[in-house]
Coordinates of C-alpha atoms in Angstrom, one line a residue:
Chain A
X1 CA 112.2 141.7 55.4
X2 CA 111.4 144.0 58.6
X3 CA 110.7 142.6 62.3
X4 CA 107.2 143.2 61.8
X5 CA 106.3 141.3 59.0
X6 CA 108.3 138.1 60.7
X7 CA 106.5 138.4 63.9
X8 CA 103.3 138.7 61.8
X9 CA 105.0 135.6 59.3
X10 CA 105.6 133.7 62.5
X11 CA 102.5 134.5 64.8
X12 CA 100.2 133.2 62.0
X13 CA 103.1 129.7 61.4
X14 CA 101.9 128.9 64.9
X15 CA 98.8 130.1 66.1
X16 CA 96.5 131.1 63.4
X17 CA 95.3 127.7 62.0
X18 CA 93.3 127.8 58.7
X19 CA 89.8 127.1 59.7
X20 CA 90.5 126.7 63.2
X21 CA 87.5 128.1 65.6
X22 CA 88.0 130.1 68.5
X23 CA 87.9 127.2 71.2
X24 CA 90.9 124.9 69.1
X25 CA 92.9 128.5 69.8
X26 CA 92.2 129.0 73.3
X27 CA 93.4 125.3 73.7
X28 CA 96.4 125.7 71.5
X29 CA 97.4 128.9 73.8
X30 CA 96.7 126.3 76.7
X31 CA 99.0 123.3 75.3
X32 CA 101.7 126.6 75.1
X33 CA 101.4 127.4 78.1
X34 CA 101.4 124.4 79.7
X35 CA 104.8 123.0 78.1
X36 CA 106.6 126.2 79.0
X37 CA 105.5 125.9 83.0
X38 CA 106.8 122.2 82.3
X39 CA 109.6 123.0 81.2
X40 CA 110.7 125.9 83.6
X41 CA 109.2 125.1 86.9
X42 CA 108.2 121.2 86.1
X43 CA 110.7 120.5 88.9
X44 CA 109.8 123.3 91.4
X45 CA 105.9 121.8 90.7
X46 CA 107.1 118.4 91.6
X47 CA 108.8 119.5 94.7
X48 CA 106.0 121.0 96.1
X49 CA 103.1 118.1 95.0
X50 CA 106.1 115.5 96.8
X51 CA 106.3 118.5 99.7
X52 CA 102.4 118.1 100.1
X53 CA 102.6 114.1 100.2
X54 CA 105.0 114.4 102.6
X55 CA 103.0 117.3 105.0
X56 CA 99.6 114.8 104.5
X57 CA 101.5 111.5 105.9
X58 CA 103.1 114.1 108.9
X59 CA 99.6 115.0 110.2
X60 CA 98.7 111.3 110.3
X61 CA 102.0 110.3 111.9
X62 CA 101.1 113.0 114.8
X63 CA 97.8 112.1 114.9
X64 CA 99.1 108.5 115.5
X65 CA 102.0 109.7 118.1
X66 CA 99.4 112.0 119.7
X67 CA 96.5 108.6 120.0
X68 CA 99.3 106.7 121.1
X69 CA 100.5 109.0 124.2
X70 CA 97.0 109.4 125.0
X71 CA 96.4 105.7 125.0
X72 CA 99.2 105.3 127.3
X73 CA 98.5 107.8 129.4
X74 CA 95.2 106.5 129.8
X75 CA 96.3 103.2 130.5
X76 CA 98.7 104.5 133.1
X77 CA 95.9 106.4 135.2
X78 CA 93.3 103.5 135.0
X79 CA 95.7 100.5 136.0
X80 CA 98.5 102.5 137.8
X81 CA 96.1 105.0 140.1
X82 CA 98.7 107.5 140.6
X83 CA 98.3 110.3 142.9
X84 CA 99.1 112.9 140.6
X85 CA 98.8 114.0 136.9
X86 CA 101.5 111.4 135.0
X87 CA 101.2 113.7 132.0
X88 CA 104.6 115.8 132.5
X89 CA 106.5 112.3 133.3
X90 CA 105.1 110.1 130.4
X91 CA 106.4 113.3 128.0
X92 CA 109.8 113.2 129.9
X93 CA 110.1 109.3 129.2
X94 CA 109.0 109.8 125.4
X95 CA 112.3 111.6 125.0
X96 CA 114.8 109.0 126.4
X97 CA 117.3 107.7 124.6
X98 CA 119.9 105.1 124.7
X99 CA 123.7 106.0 123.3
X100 CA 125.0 102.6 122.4
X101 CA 128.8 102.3 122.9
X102 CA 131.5 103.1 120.7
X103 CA 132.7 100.7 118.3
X104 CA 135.9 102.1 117.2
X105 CA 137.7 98.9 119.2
X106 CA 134.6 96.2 118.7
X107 CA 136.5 93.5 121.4
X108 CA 133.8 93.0 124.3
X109 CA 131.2 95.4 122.5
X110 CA 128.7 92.7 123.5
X111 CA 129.4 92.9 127.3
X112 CA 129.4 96.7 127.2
X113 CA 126.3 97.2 125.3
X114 CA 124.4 94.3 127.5
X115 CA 125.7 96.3 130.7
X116 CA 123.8 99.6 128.6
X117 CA 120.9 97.6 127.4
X118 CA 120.8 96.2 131.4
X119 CA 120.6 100.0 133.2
X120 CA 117.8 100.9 130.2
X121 CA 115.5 98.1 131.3
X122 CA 116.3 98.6 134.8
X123 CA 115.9 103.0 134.7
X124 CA 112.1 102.1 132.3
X125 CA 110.7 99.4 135.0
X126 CA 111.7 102.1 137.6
X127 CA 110.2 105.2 135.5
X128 CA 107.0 102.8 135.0
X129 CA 106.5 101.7 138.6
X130 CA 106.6 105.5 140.2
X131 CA 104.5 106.5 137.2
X132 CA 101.9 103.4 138.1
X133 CA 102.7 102.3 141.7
X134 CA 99.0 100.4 142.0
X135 CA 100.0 97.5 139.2
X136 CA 101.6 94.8 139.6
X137 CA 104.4 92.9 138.0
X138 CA 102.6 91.7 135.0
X139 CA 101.1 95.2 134.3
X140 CA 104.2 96.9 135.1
X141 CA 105.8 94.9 131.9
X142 CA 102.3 95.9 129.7
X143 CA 102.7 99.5 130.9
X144 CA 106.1 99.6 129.7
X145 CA 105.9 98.0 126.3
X146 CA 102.8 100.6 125.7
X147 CA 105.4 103.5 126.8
X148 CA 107.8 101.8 124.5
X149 CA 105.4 101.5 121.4
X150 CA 104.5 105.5 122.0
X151 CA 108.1 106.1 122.0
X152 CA 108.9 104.9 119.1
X153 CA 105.6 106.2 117.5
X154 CA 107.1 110.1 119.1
X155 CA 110.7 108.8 117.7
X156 CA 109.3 108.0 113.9
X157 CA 107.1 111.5 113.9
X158 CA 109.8 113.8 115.0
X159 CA 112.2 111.9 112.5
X160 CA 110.2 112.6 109.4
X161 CA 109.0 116.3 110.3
X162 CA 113.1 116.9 110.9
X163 CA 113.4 116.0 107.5
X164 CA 110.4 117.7 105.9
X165 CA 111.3 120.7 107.7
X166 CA 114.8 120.6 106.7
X167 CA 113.7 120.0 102.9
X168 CA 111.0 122.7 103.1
X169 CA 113.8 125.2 104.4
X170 CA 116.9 124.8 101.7
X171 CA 114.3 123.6 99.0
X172 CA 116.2 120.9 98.4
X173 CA 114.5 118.4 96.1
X174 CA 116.6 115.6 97.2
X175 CA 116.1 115.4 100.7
X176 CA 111.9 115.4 100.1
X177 CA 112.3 113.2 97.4
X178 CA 114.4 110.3 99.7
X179 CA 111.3 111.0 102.6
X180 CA 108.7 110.6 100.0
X181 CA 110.2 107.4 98.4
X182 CA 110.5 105.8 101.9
X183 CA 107.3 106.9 103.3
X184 CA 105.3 104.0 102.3
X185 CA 107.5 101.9 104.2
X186 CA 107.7 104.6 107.4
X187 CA 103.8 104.4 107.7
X188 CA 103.2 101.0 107.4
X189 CA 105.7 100.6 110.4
X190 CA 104.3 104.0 112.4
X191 CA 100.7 101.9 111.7
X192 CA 101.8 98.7 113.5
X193 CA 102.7 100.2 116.3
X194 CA 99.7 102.1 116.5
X195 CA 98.1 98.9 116.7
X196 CA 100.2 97.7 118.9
X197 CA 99.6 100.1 121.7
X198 CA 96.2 99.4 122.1
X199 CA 97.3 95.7 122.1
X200 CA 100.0 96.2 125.1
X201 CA 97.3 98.2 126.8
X202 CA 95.2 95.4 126.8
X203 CA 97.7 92.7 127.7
X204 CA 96.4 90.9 124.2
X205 CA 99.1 88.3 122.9
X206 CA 101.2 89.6 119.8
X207 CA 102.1 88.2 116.9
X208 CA 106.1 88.3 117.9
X209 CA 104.8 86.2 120.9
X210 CA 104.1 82.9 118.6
X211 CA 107.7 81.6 119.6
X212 CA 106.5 81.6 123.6
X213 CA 103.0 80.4 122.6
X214 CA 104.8 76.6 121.2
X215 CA 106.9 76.9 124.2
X216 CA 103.7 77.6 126.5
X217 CA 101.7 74.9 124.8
X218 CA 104.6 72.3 125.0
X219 CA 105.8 73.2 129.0
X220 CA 102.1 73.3 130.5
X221 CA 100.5 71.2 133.0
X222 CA 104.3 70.5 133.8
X223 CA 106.2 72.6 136.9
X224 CA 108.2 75.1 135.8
X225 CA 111.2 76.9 137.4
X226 CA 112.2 80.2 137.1
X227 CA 116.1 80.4 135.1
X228 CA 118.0 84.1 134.6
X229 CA 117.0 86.1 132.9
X230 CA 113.1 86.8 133.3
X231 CA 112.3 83.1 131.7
X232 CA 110.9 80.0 133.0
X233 CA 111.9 76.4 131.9
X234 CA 109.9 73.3 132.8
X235 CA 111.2 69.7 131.9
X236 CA 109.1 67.8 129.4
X237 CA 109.2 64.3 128.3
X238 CA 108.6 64.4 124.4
X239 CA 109.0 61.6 121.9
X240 CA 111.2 59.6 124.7
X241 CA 113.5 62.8 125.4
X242 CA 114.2 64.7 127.9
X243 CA 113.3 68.2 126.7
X244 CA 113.9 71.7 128.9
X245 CA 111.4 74.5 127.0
X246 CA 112.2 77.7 127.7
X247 CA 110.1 80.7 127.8
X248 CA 110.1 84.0 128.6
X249 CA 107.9 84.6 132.2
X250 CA 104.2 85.7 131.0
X251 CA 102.2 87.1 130.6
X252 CA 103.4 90.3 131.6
X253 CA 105.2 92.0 128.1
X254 CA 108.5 90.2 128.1
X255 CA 111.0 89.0 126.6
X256 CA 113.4 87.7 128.9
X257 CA 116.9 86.9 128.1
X258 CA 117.0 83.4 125.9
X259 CA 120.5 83.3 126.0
X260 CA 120.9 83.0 129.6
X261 CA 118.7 80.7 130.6
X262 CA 120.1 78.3 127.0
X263 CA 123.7 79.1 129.0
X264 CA 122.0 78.0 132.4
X265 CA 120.2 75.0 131.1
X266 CA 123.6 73.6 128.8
X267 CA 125.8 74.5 132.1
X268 CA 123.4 72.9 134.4
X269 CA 123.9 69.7 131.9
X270 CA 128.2 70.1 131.3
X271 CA 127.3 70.5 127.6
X272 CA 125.5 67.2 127.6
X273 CA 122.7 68.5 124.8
X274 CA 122.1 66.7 121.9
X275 CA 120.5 69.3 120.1
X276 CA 118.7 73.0 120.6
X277 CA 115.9 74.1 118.8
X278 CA 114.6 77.6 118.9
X279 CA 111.2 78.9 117.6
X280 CA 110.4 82.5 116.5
X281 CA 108.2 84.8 114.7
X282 CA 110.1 85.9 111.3
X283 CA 109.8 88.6 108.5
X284 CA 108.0 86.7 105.6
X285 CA 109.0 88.3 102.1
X286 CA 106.0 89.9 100.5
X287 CA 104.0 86.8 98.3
X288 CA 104.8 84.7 101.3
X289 CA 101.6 83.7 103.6
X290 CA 101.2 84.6 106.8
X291 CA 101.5 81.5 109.6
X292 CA 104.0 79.9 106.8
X293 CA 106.7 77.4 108.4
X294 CA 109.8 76.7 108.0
X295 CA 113.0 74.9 108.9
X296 CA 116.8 75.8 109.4
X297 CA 120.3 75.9 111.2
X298 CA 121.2 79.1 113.6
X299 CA 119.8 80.8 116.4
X300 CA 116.9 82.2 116.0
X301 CA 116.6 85.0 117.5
X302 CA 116.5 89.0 117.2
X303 CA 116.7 91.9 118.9
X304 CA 120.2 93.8 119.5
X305 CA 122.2 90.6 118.8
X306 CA 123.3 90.5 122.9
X307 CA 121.4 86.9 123.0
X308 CA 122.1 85.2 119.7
X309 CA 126.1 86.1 120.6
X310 CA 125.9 84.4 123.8
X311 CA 123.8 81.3 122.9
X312 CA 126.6 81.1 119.9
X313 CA 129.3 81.4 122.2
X314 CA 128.4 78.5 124.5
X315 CA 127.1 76.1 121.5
X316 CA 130.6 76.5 120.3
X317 CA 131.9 75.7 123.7
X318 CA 130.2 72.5 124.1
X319 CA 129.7 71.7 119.9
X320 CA 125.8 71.5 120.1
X321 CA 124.0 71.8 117.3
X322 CA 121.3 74.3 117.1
X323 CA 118.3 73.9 115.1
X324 CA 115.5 76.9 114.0
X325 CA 111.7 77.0 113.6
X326 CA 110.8 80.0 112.5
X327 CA 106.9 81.5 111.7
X328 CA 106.4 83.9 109.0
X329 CA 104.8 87.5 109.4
X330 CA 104.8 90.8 108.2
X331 CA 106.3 93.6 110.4
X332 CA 102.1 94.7 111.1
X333 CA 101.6 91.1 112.5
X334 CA 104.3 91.1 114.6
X335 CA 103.1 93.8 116.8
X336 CA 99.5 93.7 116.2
X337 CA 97.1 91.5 118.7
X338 CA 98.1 87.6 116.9
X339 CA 96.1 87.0 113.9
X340 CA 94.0 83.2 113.6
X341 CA 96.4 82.2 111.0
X342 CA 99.7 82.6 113.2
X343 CA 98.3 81.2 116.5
X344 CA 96.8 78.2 114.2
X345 CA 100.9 77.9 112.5
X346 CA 101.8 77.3 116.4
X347 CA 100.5 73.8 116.3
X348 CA 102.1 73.1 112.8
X349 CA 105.6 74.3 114.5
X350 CA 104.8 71.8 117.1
X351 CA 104.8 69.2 114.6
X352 CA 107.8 70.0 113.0
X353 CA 109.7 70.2 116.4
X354 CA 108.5 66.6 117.1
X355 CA 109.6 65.8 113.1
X356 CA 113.0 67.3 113.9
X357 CA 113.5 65.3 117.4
X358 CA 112.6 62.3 115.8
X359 CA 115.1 62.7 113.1
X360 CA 118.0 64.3 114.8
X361 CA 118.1 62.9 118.2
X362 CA 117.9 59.3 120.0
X363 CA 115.7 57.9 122.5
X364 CA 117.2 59.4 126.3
X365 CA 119.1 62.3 125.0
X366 CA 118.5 66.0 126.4
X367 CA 117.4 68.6 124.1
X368 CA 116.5 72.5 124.8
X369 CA 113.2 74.0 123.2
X370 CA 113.3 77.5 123.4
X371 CA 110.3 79.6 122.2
X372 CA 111.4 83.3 121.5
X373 CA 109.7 86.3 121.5
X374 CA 107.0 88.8 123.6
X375 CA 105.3 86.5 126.0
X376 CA 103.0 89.4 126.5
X377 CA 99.4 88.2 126.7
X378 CA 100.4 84.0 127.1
X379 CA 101.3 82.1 130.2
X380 CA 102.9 79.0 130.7
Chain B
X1 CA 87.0 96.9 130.0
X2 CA 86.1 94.9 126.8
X3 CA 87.8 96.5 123.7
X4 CA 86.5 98.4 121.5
X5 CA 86.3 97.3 118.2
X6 CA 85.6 101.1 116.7
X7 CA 87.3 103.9 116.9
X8 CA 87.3 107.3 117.6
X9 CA 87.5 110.2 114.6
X10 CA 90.6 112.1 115.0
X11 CA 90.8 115.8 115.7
X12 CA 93.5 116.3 113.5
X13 CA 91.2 114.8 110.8
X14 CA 88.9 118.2 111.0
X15 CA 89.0 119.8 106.6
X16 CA 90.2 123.4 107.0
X17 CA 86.9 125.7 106.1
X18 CA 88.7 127.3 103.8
X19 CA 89.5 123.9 101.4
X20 CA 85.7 123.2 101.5
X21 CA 84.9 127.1 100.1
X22 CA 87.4 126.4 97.8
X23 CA 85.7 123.3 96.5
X24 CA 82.3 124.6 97.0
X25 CA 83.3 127.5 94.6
X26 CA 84.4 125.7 92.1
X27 CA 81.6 123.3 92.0
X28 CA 79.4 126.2 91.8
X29 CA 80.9 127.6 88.7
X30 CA 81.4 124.3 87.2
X31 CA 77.7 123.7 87.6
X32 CA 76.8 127.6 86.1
X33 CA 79.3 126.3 83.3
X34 CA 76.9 123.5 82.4
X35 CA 73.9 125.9 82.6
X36 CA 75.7 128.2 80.9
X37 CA 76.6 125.7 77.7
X38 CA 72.8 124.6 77.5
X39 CA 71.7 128.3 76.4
X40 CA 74.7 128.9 74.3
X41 CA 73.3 125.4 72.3
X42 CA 70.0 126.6 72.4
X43 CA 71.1 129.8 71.1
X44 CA 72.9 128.2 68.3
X45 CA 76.3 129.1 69.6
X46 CA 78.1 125.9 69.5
X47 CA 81.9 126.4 70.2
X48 CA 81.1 128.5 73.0
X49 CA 78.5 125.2 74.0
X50 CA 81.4 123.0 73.4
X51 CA 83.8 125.1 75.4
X52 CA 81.2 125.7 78.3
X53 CA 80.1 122.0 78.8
X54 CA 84.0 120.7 79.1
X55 CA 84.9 123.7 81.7
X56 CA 82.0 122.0 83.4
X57 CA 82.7 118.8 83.5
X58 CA 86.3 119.3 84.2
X59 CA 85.0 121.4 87.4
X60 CA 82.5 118.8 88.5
X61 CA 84.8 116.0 87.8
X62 CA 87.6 118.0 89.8
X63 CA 85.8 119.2 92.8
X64 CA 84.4 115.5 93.3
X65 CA 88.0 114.2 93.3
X66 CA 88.8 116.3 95.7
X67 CA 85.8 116.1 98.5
X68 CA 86.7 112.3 97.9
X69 CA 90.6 112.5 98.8
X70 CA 89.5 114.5 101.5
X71 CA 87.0 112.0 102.6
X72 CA 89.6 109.1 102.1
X73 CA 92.4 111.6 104.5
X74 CA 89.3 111.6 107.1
X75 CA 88.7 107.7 106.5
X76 CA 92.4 106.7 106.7
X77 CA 93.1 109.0 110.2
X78 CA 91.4 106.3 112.6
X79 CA 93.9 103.6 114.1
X80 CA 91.4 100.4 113.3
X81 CA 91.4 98.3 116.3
X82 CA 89.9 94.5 114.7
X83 CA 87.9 92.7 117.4
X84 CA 89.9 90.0 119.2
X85 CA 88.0 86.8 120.4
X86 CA 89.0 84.8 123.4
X87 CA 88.4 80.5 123.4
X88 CA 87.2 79.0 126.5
X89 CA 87.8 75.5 126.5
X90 CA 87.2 73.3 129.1
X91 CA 90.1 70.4 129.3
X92 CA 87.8 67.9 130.6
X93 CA 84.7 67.4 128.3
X94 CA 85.9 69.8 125.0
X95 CA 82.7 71.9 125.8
X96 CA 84.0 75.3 124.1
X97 CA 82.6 79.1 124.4
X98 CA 84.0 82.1 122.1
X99 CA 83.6 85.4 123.7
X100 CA 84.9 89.1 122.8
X101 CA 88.6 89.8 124.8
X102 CA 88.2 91.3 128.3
X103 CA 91.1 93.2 129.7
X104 CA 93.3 90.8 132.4
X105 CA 92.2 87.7 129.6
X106 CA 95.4 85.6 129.1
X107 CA 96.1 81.9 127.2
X108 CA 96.0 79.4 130.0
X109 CA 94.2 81.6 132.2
X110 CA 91.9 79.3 134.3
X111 CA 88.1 81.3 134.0
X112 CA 84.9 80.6 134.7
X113 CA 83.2 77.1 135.7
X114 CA 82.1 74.6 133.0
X115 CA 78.4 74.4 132.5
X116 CA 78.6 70.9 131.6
X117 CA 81.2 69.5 134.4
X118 CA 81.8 71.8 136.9
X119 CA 85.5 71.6 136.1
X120 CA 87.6 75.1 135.8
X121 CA 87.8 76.1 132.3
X122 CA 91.0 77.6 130.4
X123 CA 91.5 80.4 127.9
X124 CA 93.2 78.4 125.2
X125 CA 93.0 80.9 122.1
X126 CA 93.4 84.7 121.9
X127 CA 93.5 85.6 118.3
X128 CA 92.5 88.6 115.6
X129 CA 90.0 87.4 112.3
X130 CA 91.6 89.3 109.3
X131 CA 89.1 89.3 106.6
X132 CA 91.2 89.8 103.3
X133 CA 89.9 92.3 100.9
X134 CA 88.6 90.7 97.8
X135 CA 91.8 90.8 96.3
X136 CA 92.9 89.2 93.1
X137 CA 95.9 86.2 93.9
X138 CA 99.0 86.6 92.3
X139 CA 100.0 84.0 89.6
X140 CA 103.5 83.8 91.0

């Protein structure tokens, strides 16, 4: 049999259907030619549709970096009245960064990064008040959480187009298929902070701030006194105890530092607590609701883990036991302006506090209440 | 400064001019397509009717999908800021007022005087409504 006659044998096997019309052809060429692109550059295809994902979520993350160092910027000229254009310094502060120290030996890391943590604040409220010398305290602190939401807003932005970049350049599949697969989760983050700029602008209270809002609702219309670091602690009587809540000062953006005014407060005592119990704003699980509360044991409290050490350190000292509240939210609410449902979970937390005093704790004993979290927007 | 519950449109959400030829093309010849199939029926060709109308309708059907995901990129490049309401309470009689946040607005702020009892009034709420979108509850 020659070549001819097979091709011709084999053309007709799969293309020339008995009875089949022009259009079924044309579509059976299609269906060809579709499996062999599949099958050769199906790969290369998906690289490029991932590559284009990718590229669409980078435009929004510097439209959302570029909104949020125009906001502060913004924000900087109308409260701050600087002389001159703070433009060139705001873009010099959105490139800081903090080198944490080594942890080859981890003895005394805690001290050494507190000391680094300590000359960061201190070098930010500096930056902030020659960049806005007209506010004062209070919106010093805004003005430097809003510099601190576009900086990490800048930080997320140039992370992702490293990556996308670097992927687009070797064509490596992996690398744009690991930004793709996170990017969900990389937005909804880069979106909370977006709101959150406009909410540290405003000086509107946060939803990491529900920890100080118990405190602030539990310590007012009783004097308060100022205890290290940047918090305030008034002595309340509640259910027959003596109870020091502890805050962080507001409503500037604040934090304070929990875990030395706990130290100061047990000190101030000689360890003579019965109990502590601490009240913050926590990750719900996804199914979970929002403003859902619960109970534990453990300090509750985040950030780089300086705090939480120290407060462990002296319960240990003096054998106190520590008790948790804690107020679920998604990582949106937490840095969003508060939402009904979590300022409305503050009273419920009060409840439970009183629950917990009542059954862990006797009539004339001491007790610390200590509300954690961004006091922005909420006085005491 | 009251905020601003809108926002503004982004410039980086402007459609390059040359996406929206490229869809305007298409639409055009998926449209001529459909024109095209009604005289090939009429004519009595029918495969080349049949072939005609789904070339149309795949182009129609395409070039929509695509002004829309382009209208969703414009839609989903604005940072939504929700209105936040401010409570006014007044510690002596309960008389209440709810008013849009002003900048400077804090809880326990003391404000303005109380209509009622000429007391000072307090800020007692600051808070964001979230209206959930009609979404269906999961059973676990």
């Amino acid at each position: 049999m020659n070549i001819a006659l097979m091709f011709t044998v084999l053309y007709s096997q799969l293309f020339d259907f008995p009875g089949w019309d022009i259009f079924s052809q044309v579509l059976m060429y299609a269906i060809y030619i579709f499996i062999f692109i599949s099958l050769f550059y199906g790969q290369r295809l998906q690289f490029h549709i991932w590559l284009k994902e990718v590229e669409g979520s980078l435009y929004k993350l510097k439209y959302i970096r570029d909104e949020g160092r125009r906001i502060a910027i913004e924000a900087i000229r109308e409260i701050g009245k600087p002389q001159t254009d703070p433009t060139p310094r705001v873009d010099r502060f959105l490139e800081y960064f903090t080198i944490t120290p080594q942890s080859l030996d981890p003895a005394g890391i805690v001290w050494k990064l507190e000391h680094i943590l300590d000359v960061r604040d201190a070098r930010f409220k500096d930056e902030v008040k020659l960049l806005a010398p007209s506010a004062d305290e209070t919106q010093v602190n805004n003005l430097e959480n809003t510099l601190e939401a576009a900086m990490a807003l800048n930080y997320i932005y140039k992370v992702i187009r490293h990556y996308f970049l670097l992927g687009k350049k070797t064509l490596s599949l992996y690398i744009i298929m690991q930004i793709q697969m996170i990017l969900p989760l990389v937005m909804r983050e880069a979106e909370a902070y977006a709101s959150a700029l406009k909410a540290f602008a405003y000086g509107q209270p946060i939803g990491d701030g529900v920890g100080a809002l118990v405190a602030a609702k539990l310590m007012h219309g009783y004097p308060v006194r100022k205890v290290p670091k940047d918090c305030v602690v008034a002595t309340v009587p509640i259910e027959g105890r003596t109870a020091y809540v502890i805050k962080a000062e507001g409503p500037g953006g604040n934090v304070g530092k929990p875990g030395d005014a706990i130290k100061t407060i047990i000190e101030e005592n000689e360890g003579k607590i019965a109990t502590i119990i601490m009240i913050d704003a926590a990750l719900k699980l996804e199914g979970e609701e929002v403003g859902e509360v619960a109970e534990g044991v453990g300090a509750a409290i985040g950030g780089p883990g300086v705090d939480q050490f120290k407060i462990e350190e002296t319960i240990l000292k003096y054998r106190i036991p520590i008790n948790a509240v804690i107020i679920k939210e998604d990582i949106g609410d937490a840095v969003s302006p508060m939402r009904r449902e979590i300022f409305e979970a503050a009273d419920k937390a009060i409840e439970r506090i009183k629950q917990l005093i009542l059954e862990k704790t006797k009539e004339g004993d001491k007790i610390i209440i200590c509300g954690v979290g961004n006091t922005i927007g909420i006085a005491q | 400064m009251v905020s601003k519950a809108s926002s503004e449109p982004s410039p980086a959400a402007r459609v390059s001019s040359f996406v929206l030829l490229a869809i305007f093309v298409m639409l055009v010849v998926a449209i001529m397509a459909l024109f095209l199939s009604y005289g090939a029926y009429v004519s009595g060709n029918y495969d080349v009717a049949a072939a005609l109308i789904i070339i149309g309708f795949i182009g129609v059907a395409a070039s929509s999908y695509v002004l829309f995901q382009t209208r969703q990129r414009l839609i989903r490049l604005r940072i939504e800021t929700p209105p936040i309401t401010t409570t006014i309470e007044c510690r002596k009689c309960g008389f209440k007022t709810v008013r849009e946040f002003q900048r400077g607005d804090y809880i326990f702020k003391e404000v303005d005087v109380c209509q009622k009892c000429n007391e000072k009034m307090l800020i007692t709420a600051i808070y964001r409504e979230v209206r959930e979108k009609g979404r269906k509850p999961f059973p676990f």
